[in-house]
Coordinates of C-alpha atoms in Angstrom, one line a residue:
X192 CA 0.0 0.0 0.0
X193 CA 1.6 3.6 -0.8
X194 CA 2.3 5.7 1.9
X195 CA 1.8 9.6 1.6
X196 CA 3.5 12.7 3.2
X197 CA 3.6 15.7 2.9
X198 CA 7.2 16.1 2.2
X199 CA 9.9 13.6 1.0
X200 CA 13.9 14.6 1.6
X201 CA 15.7 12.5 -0.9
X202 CA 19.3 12.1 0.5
X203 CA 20.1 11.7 5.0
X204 CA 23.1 14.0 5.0
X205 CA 23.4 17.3 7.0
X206 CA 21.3 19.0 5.1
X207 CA 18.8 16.5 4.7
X208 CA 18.8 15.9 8.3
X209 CA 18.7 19.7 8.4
X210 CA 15.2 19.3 6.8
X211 CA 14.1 16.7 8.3
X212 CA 14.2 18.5 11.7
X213 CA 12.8 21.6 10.0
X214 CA 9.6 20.1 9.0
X215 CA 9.2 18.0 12.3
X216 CA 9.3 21.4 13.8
X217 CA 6.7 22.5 11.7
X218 CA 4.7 19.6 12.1
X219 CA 4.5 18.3 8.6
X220 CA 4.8 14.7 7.8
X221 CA 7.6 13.8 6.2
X222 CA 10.2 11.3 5.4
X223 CA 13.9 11.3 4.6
X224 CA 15.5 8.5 2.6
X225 CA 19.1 7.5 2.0
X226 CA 20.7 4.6 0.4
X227 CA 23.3 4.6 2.9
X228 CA 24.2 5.1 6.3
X229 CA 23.1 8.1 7.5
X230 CA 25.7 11.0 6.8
X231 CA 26.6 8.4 3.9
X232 CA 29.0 11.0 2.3
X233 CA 30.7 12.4 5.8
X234 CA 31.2 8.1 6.6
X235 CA 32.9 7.4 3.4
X236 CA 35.1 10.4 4.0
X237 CA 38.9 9.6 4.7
X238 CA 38.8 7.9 8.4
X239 CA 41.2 10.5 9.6
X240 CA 39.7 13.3 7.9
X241 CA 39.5 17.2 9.6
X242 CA 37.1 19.7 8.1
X243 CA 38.0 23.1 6.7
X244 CA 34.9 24.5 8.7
X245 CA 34.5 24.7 12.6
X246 CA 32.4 23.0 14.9
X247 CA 29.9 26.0 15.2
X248 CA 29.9 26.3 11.1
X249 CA 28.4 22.6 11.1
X250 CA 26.0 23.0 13.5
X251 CA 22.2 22.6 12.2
X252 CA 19.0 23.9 14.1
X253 CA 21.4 25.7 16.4
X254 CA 22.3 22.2 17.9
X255 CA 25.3 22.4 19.7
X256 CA 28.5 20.9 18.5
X257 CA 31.3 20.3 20.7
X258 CA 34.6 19.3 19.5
X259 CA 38.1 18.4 20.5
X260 CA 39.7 21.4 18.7
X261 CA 38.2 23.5 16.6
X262 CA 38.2 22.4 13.6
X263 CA 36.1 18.4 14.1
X264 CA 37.1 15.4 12.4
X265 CA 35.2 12.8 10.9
X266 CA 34.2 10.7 13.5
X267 CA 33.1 13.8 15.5
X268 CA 31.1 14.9 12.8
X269 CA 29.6 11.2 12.3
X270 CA 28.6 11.4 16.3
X271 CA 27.0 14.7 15.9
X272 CA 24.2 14.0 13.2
X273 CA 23.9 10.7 14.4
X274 CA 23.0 11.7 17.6
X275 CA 20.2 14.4 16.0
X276 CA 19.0 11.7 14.3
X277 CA 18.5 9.4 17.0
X278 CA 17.6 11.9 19.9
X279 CA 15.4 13.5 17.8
X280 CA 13.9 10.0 16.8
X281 CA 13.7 11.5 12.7
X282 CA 11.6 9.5 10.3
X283 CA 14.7 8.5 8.2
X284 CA 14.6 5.3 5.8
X285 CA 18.5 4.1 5.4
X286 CA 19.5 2.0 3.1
X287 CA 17.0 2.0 0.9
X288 CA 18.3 3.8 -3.0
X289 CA 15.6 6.3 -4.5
X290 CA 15.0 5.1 -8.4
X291 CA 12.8 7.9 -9.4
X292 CA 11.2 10.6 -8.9
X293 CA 7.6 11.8 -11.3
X294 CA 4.9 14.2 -10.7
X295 CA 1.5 13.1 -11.4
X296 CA -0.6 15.8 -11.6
X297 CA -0.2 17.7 -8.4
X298 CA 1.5 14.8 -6.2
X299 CA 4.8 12.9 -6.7
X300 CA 5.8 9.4 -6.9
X301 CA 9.0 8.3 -5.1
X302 CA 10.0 5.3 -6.1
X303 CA 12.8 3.2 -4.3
X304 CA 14.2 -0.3 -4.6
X305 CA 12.2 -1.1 -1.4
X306 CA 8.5 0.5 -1.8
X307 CA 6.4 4.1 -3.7
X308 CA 5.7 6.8 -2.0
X309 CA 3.7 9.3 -2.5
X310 CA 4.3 13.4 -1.3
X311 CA 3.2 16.9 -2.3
X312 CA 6.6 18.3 -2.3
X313 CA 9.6 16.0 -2.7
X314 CA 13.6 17.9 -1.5
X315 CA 16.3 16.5 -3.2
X316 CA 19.5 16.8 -1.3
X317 CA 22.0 14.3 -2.8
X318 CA 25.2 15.7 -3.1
X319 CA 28.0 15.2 -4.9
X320 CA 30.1 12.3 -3.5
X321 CA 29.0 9.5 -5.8
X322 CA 30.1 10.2 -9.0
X323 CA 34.0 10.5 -9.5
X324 CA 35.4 12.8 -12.2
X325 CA 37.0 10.2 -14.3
X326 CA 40.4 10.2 -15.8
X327 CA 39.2 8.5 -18.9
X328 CA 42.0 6.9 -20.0
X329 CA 43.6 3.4 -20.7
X330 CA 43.6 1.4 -17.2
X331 CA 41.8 3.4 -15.3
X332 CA 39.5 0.3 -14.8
X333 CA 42.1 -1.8 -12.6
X334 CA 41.7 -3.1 -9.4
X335 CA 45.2 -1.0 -8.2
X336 CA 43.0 2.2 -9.3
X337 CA 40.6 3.9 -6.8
X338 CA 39.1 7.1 -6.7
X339 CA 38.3 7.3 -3.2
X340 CA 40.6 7.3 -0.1
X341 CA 40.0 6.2 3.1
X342 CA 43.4 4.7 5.1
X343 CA 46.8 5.6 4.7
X344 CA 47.6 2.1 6.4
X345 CA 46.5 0.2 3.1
X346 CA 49.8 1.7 1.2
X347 CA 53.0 1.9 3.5
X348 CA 55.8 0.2 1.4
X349 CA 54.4 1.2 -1.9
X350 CA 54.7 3.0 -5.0
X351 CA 51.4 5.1 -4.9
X352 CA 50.2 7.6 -7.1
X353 CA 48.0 10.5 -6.4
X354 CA 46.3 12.4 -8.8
X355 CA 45.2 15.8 -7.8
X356 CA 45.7 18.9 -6.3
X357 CA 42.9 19.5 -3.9
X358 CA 42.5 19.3 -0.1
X359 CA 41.7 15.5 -0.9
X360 CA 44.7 14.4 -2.7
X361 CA 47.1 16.4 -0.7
X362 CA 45.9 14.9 2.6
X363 CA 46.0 11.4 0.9
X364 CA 49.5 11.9 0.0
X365 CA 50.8 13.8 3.0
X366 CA 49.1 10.6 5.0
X367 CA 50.6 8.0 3.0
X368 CA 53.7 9.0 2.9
X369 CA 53.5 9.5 7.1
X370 CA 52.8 5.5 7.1
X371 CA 56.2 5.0 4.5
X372 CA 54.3 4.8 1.0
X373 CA 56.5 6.0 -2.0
X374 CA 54.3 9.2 -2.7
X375 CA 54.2 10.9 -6.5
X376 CA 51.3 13.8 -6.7
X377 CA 50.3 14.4 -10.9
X378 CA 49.1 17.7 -10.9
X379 CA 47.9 19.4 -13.9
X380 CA 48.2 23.1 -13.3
X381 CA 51.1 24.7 -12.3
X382 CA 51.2 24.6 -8.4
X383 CA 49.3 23.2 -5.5
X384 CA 45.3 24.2 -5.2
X385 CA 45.0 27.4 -4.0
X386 CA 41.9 26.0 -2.2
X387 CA 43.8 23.1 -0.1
X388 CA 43.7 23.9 3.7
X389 CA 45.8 26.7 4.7
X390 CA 47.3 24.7 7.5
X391 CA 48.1 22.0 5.5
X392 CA 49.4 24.0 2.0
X393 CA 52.5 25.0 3.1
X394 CA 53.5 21.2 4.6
X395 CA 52.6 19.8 1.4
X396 CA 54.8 22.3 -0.5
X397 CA 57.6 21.9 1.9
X398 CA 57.8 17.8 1.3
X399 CA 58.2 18.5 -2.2
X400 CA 60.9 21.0 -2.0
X401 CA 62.6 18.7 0.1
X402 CA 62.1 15.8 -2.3
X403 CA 60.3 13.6 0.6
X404 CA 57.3 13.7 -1.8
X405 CA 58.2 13.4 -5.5
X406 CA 55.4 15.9 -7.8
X407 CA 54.9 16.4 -11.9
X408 CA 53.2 19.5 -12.7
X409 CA 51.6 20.7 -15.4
X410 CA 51.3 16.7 -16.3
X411 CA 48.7 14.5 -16.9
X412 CA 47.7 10.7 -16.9
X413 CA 47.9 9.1 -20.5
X414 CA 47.9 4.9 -19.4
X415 CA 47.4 2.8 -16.4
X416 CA 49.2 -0.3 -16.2
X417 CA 49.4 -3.0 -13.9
X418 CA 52.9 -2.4 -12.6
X419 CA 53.6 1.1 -14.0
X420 CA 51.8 4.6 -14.9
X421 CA 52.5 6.4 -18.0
X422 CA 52.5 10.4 -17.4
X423 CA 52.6 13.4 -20.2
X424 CA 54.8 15.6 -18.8
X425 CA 56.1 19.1 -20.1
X426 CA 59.4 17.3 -20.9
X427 CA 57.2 14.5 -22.5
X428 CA 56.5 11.1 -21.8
X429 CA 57.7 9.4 -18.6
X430 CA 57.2 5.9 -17.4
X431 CA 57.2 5.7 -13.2
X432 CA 56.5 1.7 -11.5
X433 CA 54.2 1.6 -9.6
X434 CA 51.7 -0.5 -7.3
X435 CA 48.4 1.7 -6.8
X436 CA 46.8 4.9 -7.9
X437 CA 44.5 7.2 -6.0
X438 CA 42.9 9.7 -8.6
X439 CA 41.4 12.2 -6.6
X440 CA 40.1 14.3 -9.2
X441 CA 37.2 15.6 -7.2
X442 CA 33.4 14.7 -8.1
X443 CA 30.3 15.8 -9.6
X444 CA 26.7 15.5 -8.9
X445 CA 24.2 12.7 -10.3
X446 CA 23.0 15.4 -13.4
X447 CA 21.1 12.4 -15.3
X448 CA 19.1 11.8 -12.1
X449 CA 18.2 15.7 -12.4
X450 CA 17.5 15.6 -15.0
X451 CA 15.2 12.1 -15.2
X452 CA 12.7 14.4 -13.0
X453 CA 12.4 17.2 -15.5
X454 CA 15.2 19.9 -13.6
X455 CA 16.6 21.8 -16.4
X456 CA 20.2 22.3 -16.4
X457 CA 22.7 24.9 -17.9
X458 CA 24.0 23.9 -21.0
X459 CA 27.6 25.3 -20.2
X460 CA 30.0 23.3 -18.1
X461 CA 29.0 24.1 -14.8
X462 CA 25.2 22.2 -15.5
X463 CA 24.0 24.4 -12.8
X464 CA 20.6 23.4 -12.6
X465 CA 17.6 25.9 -12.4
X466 CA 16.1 27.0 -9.3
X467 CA 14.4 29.9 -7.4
X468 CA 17.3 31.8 -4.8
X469 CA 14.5 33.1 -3.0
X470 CA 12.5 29.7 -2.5
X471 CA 15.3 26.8 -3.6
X472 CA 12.3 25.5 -5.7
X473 CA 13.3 24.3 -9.4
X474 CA 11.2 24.8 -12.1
X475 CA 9.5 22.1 -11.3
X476 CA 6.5 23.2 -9.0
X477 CA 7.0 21.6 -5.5
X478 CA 10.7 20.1 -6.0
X479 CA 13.4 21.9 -4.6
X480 CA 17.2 21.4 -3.9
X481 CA 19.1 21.9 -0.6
X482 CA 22.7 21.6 0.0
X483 CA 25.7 20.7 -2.4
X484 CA 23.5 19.7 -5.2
X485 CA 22.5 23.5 -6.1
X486 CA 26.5 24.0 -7.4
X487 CA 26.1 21.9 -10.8
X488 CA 30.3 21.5 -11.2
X489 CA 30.4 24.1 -8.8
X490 CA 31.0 21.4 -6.1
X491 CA 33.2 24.5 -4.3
X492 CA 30.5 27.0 -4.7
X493 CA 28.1 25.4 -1.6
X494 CA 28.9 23.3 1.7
X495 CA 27.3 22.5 5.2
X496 CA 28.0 26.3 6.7
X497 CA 26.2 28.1 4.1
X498 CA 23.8 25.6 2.6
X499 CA 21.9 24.4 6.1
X500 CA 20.3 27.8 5.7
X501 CA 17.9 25.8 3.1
X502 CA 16.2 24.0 5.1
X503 CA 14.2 27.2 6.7
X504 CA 13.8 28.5 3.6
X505 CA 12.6 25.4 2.1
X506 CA 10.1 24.6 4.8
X507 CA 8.6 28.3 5.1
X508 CA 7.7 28.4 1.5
X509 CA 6.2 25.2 1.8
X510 CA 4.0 26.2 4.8
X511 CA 3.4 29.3 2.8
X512 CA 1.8 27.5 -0.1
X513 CA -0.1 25.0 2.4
X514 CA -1.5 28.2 4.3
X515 CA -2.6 29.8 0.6
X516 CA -4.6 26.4 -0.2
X517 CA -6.8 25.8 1.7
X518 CA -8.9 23.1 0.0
X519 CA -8.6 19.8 0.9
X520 CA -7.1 17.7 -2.2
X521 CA -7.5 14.4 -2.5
X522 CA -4.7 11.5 -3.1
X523 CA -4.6 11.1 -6.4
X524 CA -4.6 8.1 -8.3
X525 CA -1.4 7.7 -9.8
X526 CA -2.9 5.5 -12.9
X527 CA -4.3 8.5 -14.1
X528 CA -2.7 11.2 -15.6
X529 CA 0.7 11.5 -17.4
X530 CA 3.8 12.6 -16.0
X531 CA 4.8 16.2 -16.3

């Protein structure tokens, strides 16, 4: 039997969660649905991970977050939306993967691998975590390759390349190379990311001067092989052995998902998808975005600190247009009718 709300929240991260608590608040009935654990993203961060925001930046619904220094790491973070979660007994589904999303009329169909929903307004807050930007070349498809990091332990004693320049890569390689892996960085520009920590920029910079932590700049990957990597370099091609490669080369969001529920999309390169500042609805009447998402390739432009303000806005113009109608609609039958 379908089950209706009045609100579905398509992704359990912080700003999901941020939602979630919002419309509790405000006394809708609503559900939130991951296909992970909740905070999926934050858990498959780096296990030693620290965040570039502090503890008070992270906070949601002015919960408060209390951290050994202050700047948290993951684990810290991981305890703090767990315990809203929990303590705040949230109607959260985990595990269970969202396959689509279509409006019927006035109502929307949820659809997951588990069960269909139904809800009047539908929040999609997905991130960007789950689609790597891909190297696209010969080999990337090896076991060796990886483009996600999580414990420097894995490569002590060998020859591990990192592709990347961001606050990702850099803290995979300065961590590897702590635990005695053989670290080369490919970068493609011309320096290290101007974006990369600022506590952690100038160690990284220093192990390279010193040689501890070999570096190609302005190179790329051309071919991945099982016991070597094959770089174009401004001196041309070089040949380096090695055992494993971690290409960091940052992520994007799921656009075809977008995309599948009728959000339009820029048709530069940043794909930044079309929505209301004012409201964070799309053009899609009664779908909005929170979080991450709203950046397109912009995955820079929006974060935890200045997108957990979406959950207010989201939730007051929802209430705004419940106040406005006042009529008592019917469930519709969702054999009737054609998608929009």
């Amino acid at each position: 039997m379908k089950k209706d709300f009045d609100l579905i929240i398509v992704g359990g991260g912080p700003i999901g969660i941020a939602c979630g608590l919002e419309a509790q608040k405000k006394g809708l009935s609503y559900l939130i649905i991951e296909k992970g654990p909740i905070v999926n993203s934050l858990f498959n961060y780096p296990v030693n991970m620290q965040f570039f925001s502090s503890s008070e930046k992270l906070e949601i619904d002015e919960i408060p977050f209390i951290s050994k220094e202050a700047k948290p790491k993951r684990n810290e973070a991981l305890e703090y939306y767990r315990r809203i979660v929990t303590s705040n007994k949230l109607n959260i589904h985990l595990f269970e993967k969202v396959s689509s999303v279509k409006k019927y009329n006035e109502e929307f169909e949820v659809k997951t691998e588990k069960e269909t929903y139904g809800a009047r307004q539908v929040i999609i807050s997905t991130g960007f975590y789950d689609l790597p930007n891909k190297l696209n070349v010969p080999g990337e498809e090896l076991p060796k390759v990886s483009h996600y990091y999580k414990d420097p332990h894995f490569y002590a004693s060998q020859k591990l390349a990192v592709v990347g320049a961001s606050n990702s890569a850099v803290d995979a390689a300065l961590e590897c190379w702590r635990k005695g892996a053989d670290v080369t960085m490919i970068i493609r520009g011309p320096e290290v990311g101007q974006r990369v920590k600022y506590w952690v920029r100038p160690d990284i910079i220093n192990r390279i001067e010193e040689g501890s932590i070999k570096a190609y700049y302005n190179t790329t990957v051309s071919e991945i092989r099982p016991d070597v990597i094959i770089l174009n370099t401004p001196e041309g091609e070089v040949e380096l052995p090695n055992d494993f490669v971690l290409a960091l080369t940052g992520y994007m969001p799921n656009f075809e998902f977008l995309e599948t529920m009728g959000i339009q999309l820029s048709e530069d390169e940043k794909r930044l998808p079309d929505y209301n500042p004012e409201t964070m609805e799309t053009n899609i009447k009664g779908l909005y975005l929170a979080g991450v998402i709203c950046g397109g390739m912009e995955t820079h432009k929006w974060f935890i600190e200045n997108s957990r303000i979406h959950a207010k806005i989201i939730i007051a113009e929802i209430l705004k247009k419940m106040k406005a109608n006042t009529k008592t609609v019917s469930s519709p039958s969702f054999k009737e009718g054609k998608p929009n």
